[in-house]
Amino acid sequence: MVSTKKYHHVWDLTTREAKDLQANHRSLVILTPPKGPIRRIAACDVSFSRHAEDLYAGVAVFSYPDLRLLDKATAKVKITFPYVPGYLSFRETPAVLEAFKHIKIQSDCIILDGQGLAHPRFFGLACHVGLWMNCPTIGCAKSRLIGEFVDPDMTKGSSSPLKIGFRTVGAVLRTRSGVKPLFVSPGHLMDISTAKKIILSLCVKYRIPEPIRYVHDLVNAARRREES
DNA sequence: GCGACAG
DNA sequence: ATCTTGTCGC
């Protein structure tokens, strides 16, 4: 049995190292528009049970902009990092990368459930995965982690800048009229304007982009299938 | 010390 | 995120 004191010791050490990694990698993130056309888009999501020790990740690849499903995969990994605001990528990235090992086709852009640049050290989940995969990424979060903004107009397509001080790090985007906006920020090899356009174009009928909705169902189905 | 806080 | 039923509104 591990003591509470020992547990906290390990836990603190890990978050400190994680913080250093974020600070050391933020300068490697490229915030320019992706090169070449976007013809395939991958979406990722992670799921887990209340007390389980496993994390499930899913990846689904769609043609773009017609959104035909081209490939999909799920993976299960042991949880190695707790959920701590600001350190989500250390918890989810291993699972996401594992799922990507089973994906056989290349994508031009990857959508992640979480922040990209809109992060305390400008290195959210989308930046982390983007650098690792060397692929354009977009952070698409359902709620705010950091940043100031004015509520965008209630009509679909409206947006307002998400700022950390005077720096704009993303956009608060209304993907459907009259519903809560999404928090969109570039991960890697991506800019805010392109990220906004892509996310909006993926929101056909609901607040959440179709590829994210699909992979969310996919990974939950995989988890429940194994749990039962 | 208090409040905030992606999934 | 997950645990959970019904219910208010377009």
Tab-separated table of C-alpha atoms (C1' of nucleotides) in Angstrom:
chain	number	residue	atom	x	y	z
A	1	MET	CA	0.000	0.000	0.000
A	2	VAL	CA	1.398	3.360	-0.986
A	3	SER	CA	1.230	6.118	1.583
A	4	THR	CA	-0.591	9.369	0.933
A	5	LYS	CA	2.660	11.227	1.357
A	6	LYS	CA	4.478	9.107	-1.204
A	7	TYR	CA	1.581	9.449	-3.584
A	8	HIS	CA	1.659	13.232	-3.418
A	9	HIS	CA	5.400	13.191	-3.885
A	10	VAL	CA	5.164	11.233	-7.127
A	11	TRP	CA	2.220	13.259	-8.264
A	12	ASP	CA	3.983	16.612	-7.732
A	13	LEU	CA	7.136	15.450	-9.438
A	14	THR	CA	5.187	14.434	-12.485
A	15	THR	CA	3.285	17.676	-12.857
A	16	ARG	CA	6.464	19.689	-12.458
A	17	GLU	CA	8.129	17.749	-15.248
A	18	ALA	CA	5.009	18.156	-17.345
A	19	LYS	CA	5.074	21.891	-16.805
A	20	ASP	CA	8.702	22.061	-17.914
A	21	LEU	CA	7.918	20.083	-21.041
A	22	GLN	CA	5.122	22.479	-21.943
A	23	ALA	CA	7.342	25.494	-21.408
A	24	ASN	CA	10.133	23.902	-23.419
A	25	HIS	CA	7.970	22.965	-26.387
A	26	ARG	CA	5.721	25.972	-26.895
A	27	SER	CA	8.286	27.675	-29.133
A	28	LEU	CA	8.175	24.728	-31.547
A	29	VAL	CA	4.497	25.251	-32.292
A	30	ILE	CA	3.882	26.728	-35.758
A	31	LEU	CA	0.872	28.994	-36.099
A	32	THR	CA	0.672	29.509	-39.852
A	33	PRO	CA	-2.097	28.239	-42.165
A	34	PRO	CA	-1.710	24.582	-43.131
A	35	LYS	CA	0.141	23.978	-46.393
A	36	GLY	CA	-1.890	22.444	-49.169
A	37	PRO	CA	-5.577	21.514	-49.279
A	38	ILE	CA	-7.370	19.733	-46.449
A	39	ARG	CA	-8.822	16.549	-47.933
A	40	ARG	CA	-8.916	14.333	-44.861
A	41	ILE	CA	-9.748	15.207	-41.293
A	42	ALA	CA	-9.289	13.009	-38.237
A	43	ALA	CA	-11.164	13.463	-34.969
A	44	CYS	CA	-10.117	12.046	-31.598
A	45	ASP	CA	-11.871	11.435	-28.306
A	46	VAL	CA	-11.154	9.703	-25.016
A	47	SER	CA	-13.470	7.911	-22.609
A	48	PHE	CA	-13.216	6.125	-19.273
A	49	SER	CA	-15.356	4.746	-16.459
A	50	ARG	CA	-15.813	6.093	-12.972
A	51	HIS	CA	-13.315	3.926	-11.138
A	52	ALA	CA	-11.585	2.064	-13.958
A	53	GLU	CA	-7.853	2.198	-14.507
A	54	ASP	CA	-8.064	2.139	-18.289
A	55	LEU	CA	-8.479	4.950	-20.778
A	56	TYR	CA	-10.106	4.346	-24.150
A	57	ALA	CA	-9.240	6.478	-27.147
A	58	GLY	CA	-10.799	6.630	-30.570
A	59	VAL	CA	-9.792	8.102	-33.907
A	60	ALA	CA	-11.986	8.464	-36.972
A	61	VAL	CA	-10.853	9.786	-40.344
A	62	PHE	CA	-13.245	11.518	-42.735
A	63	SER	CA	-12.885	12.850	-46.244
A	64	TYR	CA	-13.261	16.625	-46.373
A	65	PRO	CA	-15.423	18.469	-47.030
A	66	ASP	CA	-17.838	15.679	-47.965
A	67	LEU	CA	-17.344	13.862	-44.652
A	68	ARG	CA	-17.305	10.242	-45.697
A	69	LEU	CA	-15.892	7.859	-43.084
A	70	LEU	CA	-12.556	6.504	-44.364
A	71	ASP	CA	-10.991	4.788	-41.356
A	72	LYS	CA	-11.441	4.334	-37.625
A	73	ALA	CA	-9.727	2.722	-34.651
A	74	THR	CA	-9.870	2.508	-30.870
A	75	ALA	CA	-7.284	1.629	-28.249
A	76	LYS	CA	-7.117	0.949	-24.521
A	77	VAL	CA	-4.250	2.092	-22.305
A	78	LYS	CA	-3.547	2.214	-18.582
A	79	ILE	CA	-4.157	5.570	-16.948
A	80	THR	CA	-0.774	7.059	-16.052
A	81	PHE	CA	-1.665	10.634	-15.228
A	82	PRO	CA	-4.516	12.220	-13.228
A	83	TYR	CA	-6.796	14.838	-14.651
A	84	VAL	CA	-5.359	18.209	-13.668
A	85	PRO	CA	-6.559	21.373	-15.438
A	86	GLY	CA	-3.685	22.547	-17.630
A	87	TYR	CA	-2.202	19.048	-17.992
A	88	LEU	CA	-4.856	17.197	-19.919
A	89	SER	CA	-2.483	16.226	-22.725
A	90	PHE	CA	-0.336	14.130	-20.391
A	91	ARG	CA	-3.387	12.073	-19.539
A	92	GLU	CA	-4.885	11.692	-23.008
A	93	THR	CA	-2.081	11.860	-25.562
A	94	PRO	CA	-0.713	8.333	-24.931
A	95	ALA	CA	-4.145	6.836	-25.587
A	96	VAL	CA	-4.700	8.933	-28.694
A	97	LEU	CA	-1.315	8.005	-30.150
A	98	GLU	CA	-2.025	4.344	-29.480
A	99	ALA	CA	-5.281	4.566	-31.426
A	100	PHE	CA	-3.481	6.289	-34.296
A	101	LYS	CA	-1.158	3.289	-34.622
A	102	HIS	CA	-4.081	1.363	-36.091
A	103	ILE	CA	-5.045	4.089	-38.573
A	104	LYS	CA	-3.757	3.291	-42.031
A	105	ILE	CA	-4.401	6.494	-43.927
A	106	GLN	CA	-2.893	9.918	-43.494
A	107	SER	CA	-4.887	12.972	-42.450
A	108	ASP	CA	-4.329	16.625	-43.338
A	109	CYS	CA	-5.755	17.875	-40.064
A	110	ILE	CA	-6.600	16.436	-36.643
A	111	ILE	CA	-9.339	17.735	-34.351
A	112	LEU	CA	-8.830	17.310	-30.611
A	113	ASP	CA	-11.325	17.591	-27.781
A	114	GLY	CA	-9.680	20.336	-25.727
A	115	GLN	CA	-7.582	23.471	-26.052
A	116	GLY	CA	-4.655	24.187	-28.319
A	117	LEU	CA	-2.992	27.582	-27.949
A	118	ALA	CA	-5.610	28.713	-25.432
A	119	HIS	CA	-3.599	27.340	-22.547
A	120	PRO	CA	-1.743	28.858	-19.547
A	121	ARG	CA	1.598	28.036	-21.196
A	122	PHE	CA	0.268	28.120	-24.760
A	123	PHE	CA	0.629	24.366	-25.067
A	124	GLY	CA	-2.676	22.568	-24.795
A	125	LEU	CA	-3.624	19.065	-25.951
A	126	ALA	CA	-3.878	20.029	-29.633
A	127	CYS	CA	-0.364	21.528	-29.627
A	128	HIS	CA	1.048	18.454	-27.906
A	129	VAL	CA	-0.528	15.983	-30.341
A	130	GLY	CA	0.222	18.204	-33.343
A	131	LEU	CA	3.924	18.371	-32.566
A	132	TRP	CA	4.112	14.644	-31.892
A	133	MET	CA	2.262	13.734	-35.097
A	134	ASN	CA	3.839	16.563	-37.112
A	135	CYS	CA	0.370	17.318	-38.426
A	136	PRO	CA	-1.956	20.331	-38.434
A	137	THR	CA	-4.251	20.218	-35.395
A	138	ILE	CA	-7.171	22.166	-33.978
A	139	GLY	CA	-8.264	22.345	-30.366
A	140	CYS	CA	-12.050	22.297	-30.092
A	141	ALA	CA	-13.232	22.572	-26.473
A	142	LYS	CA	-16.732	22.692	-25.094
A	143	SER	CA	-15.772	25.032	-22.280
A	144	ARG	CA	-13.140	27.555	-21.312
A	145	LEU	CA	-9.827	26.809	-19.644
A	146	ILE	CA	-8.289	30.274	-19.800
A	147	GLY	CA	-8.798	33.557	-21.619
A	148	GLU	CA	-11.152	36.513	-21.703
A	149	PHE	CA	-13.905	37.060	-24.235
A	150	VAL	CA	-17.208	38.777	-24.875
A	151	ASP	CA	-20.131	36.501	-25.573
A	152	PRO	CA	-20.543	36.257	-29.372
A	153	ASP	CA	-23.855	37.033	-31.081
A	154	MET	CA	-26.443	34.297	-30.734
A	155	THR	CA	-26.507	33.476	-34.438
A	156	LYS	CA	-24.637	30.533	-35.977
A	157	GLY	CA	-21.213	31.529	-37.269
A	158	SER	CA	-20.751	34.431	-34.875
A	159	SER	CA	-17.499	34.534	-32.961
A	160	SER	CA	-15.368	36.693	-30.727
A	161	PRO	CA	-11.663	36.599	-29.954
A	162	LEU	CA	-10.427	34.611	-26.976
A	163	LYS	CA	-7.573	36.535	-25.396
A	164	ILE	CA	-4.926	35.998	-22.764
A	165	GLY	CA	-3.999	39.561	-21.931
A	166	PHE	CA	-3.567	41.338	-25.253
A	167	ARG	CA	-2.790	38.172	-27.171
A	168	THR	CA	-5.540	36.481	-29.139
A	169	VAL	CA	-5.167	32.733	-28.658
A	170	GLY	CA	-8.352	31.451	-30.218
A	171	ALA	CA	-12.004	32.102	-30.911
A	172	VAL	CA	-15.273	31.621	-29.088
A	173	LEU	CA	-17.437	30.261	-31.870
A	174	ARG	CA	-21.211	29.905	-32.037
A	175	THR	CA	-21.613	26.752	-34.101
A	176	ARG	CA	-25.409	26.747	-33.804
A	177	SER	CA	-27.835	29.566	-33.142
A	178	GLY	CA	-28.870	29.964	-29.541
A	179	VAL	CA	-26.544	27.385	-28.007
A	180	LYS	CA	-23.338	27.576	-25.970
A	181	PRO	CA	-20.317	28.465	-28.099
A	182	LEU	CA	-17.235	26.298	-28.664
A	183	PHE	CA	-13.688	27.345	-27.779
A	184	VAL	CA	-11.528	26.940	-30.855
A	185	SER	CA	-7.771	27.393	-30.882
A	186	PRO	CA	-4.969	26.293	-33.206
A	187	GLY	CA	-2.778	23.392	-32.149
A	188	HIS	CA	0.137	23.104	-34.591
A	189	LEU	CA	0.673	24.079	-38.253
A	190	MET	CA	-2.593	25.974	-37.954
A	191	ASP	CA	-3.918	29.527	-37.576
A	192	ILE	CA	-7.004	30.830	-35.812
A	193	SER	CA	-8.872	31.895	-38.930
A	194	THR	CA	-8.498	28.541	-40.687
A	195	ALA	CA	-9.351	26.678	-37.490
A	196	LYS	CA	-12.596	28.625	-37.161
A	197	LYS	CA	-13.594	27.973	-40.767
A	198	ILE	CA	-12.893	24.253	-40.530
A	199	ILE	CA	-14.763	23.777	-37.252
A	200	LEU	CA	-17.761	25.734	-38.482
A	201	SER	CA	-17.847	23.722	-41.697
A	202	LEU	CA	-17.931	20.515	-39.660
A	203	CYS	CA	-20.965	21.629	-37.654
A	204	VAL	CA	-23.715	20.528	-39.997
A	205	LYS	CA	-26.609	19.913	-37.629
A	206	TYR	CA	-25.379	20.101	-34.058
A	207	ARG	CA	-23.214	22.240	-31.800
A	208	ILE	CA	-20.447	19.637	-31.898
A	209	PRO	CA	-18.568	18.946	-35.163
A	210	GLU	CA	-19.807	15.778	-36.873
A	211	PRO	CA	-16.439	13.940	-36.756
A	212	ILE	CA	-16.185	14.592	-33.003
A	213	ARG	CA	-19.719	13.377	-32.457
A	214	TYR	CA	-18.954	10.231	-34.417
A	215	VAL	CA	-15.740	9.355	-32.619
A	216	HIS	CA	-17.340	10.127	-29.262
A	217	ASP	CA	-19.985	7.477	-29.947
A	218	LEU	CA	-17.346	5.131	-31.355
A	219	VAL	CA	-15.113	5.216	-28.289
A	220	ASN	CA	-17.995	4.981	-25.831
A	221	ALA	CA	-19.372	1.976	-27.668
A	222	ALA	CA	-15.949	0.317	-27.578
A	223	ARG	CA	-15.587	0.923	-23.851
A	224	ARG	CA	-19.047	-0.355	-22.935
A	225	ARG	CA	-18.529	-3.393	-25.142
A	226	GLU	CA	-15.402	-4.358	-23.193
A	227	GLU	CA	-16.819	-3.491	-19.804
A	228	SER	CA	-19.863	-5.661	-20.165
B	1	DG	C1'	-6.793	32.454	1.800
B	2	DC	C1'	-10.317	32.307	-2.161
B	3	DG	C1'	-11.972	31.300	-6.641
B	4	DA	C1'	-11.060	29.168	-11.361
B	5	DC	C1'	-10.292	25.069	-13.455
B	6	DA	C1'	-10.074	21.614	-21.168
B	7	DG	C1'	-11.588	16.203	-20.172
C	1	DA	C1'	-15.076	13.023	-18.297
C	2	DT	C1'	-18.638	9.964	-15.505
C	3	DC	C1'	-22.861	8.887	-12.540
C	4	DT	C1'	-28.308	9.144	-14.170
C	5	DT	C1'	-34.577	10.373	-15.201
C	6	DG	C1'	-37.283	13.069	-16.204
C	7	DT	C1'	-38.513	17.176	-18.208
C	8	DC	C1'	-38.838	21.980	-20.300
C	9	DG	C1'	-38.890	24.091	-24.878
C	10	DC	C1'	-38.693	24.775	-30.069
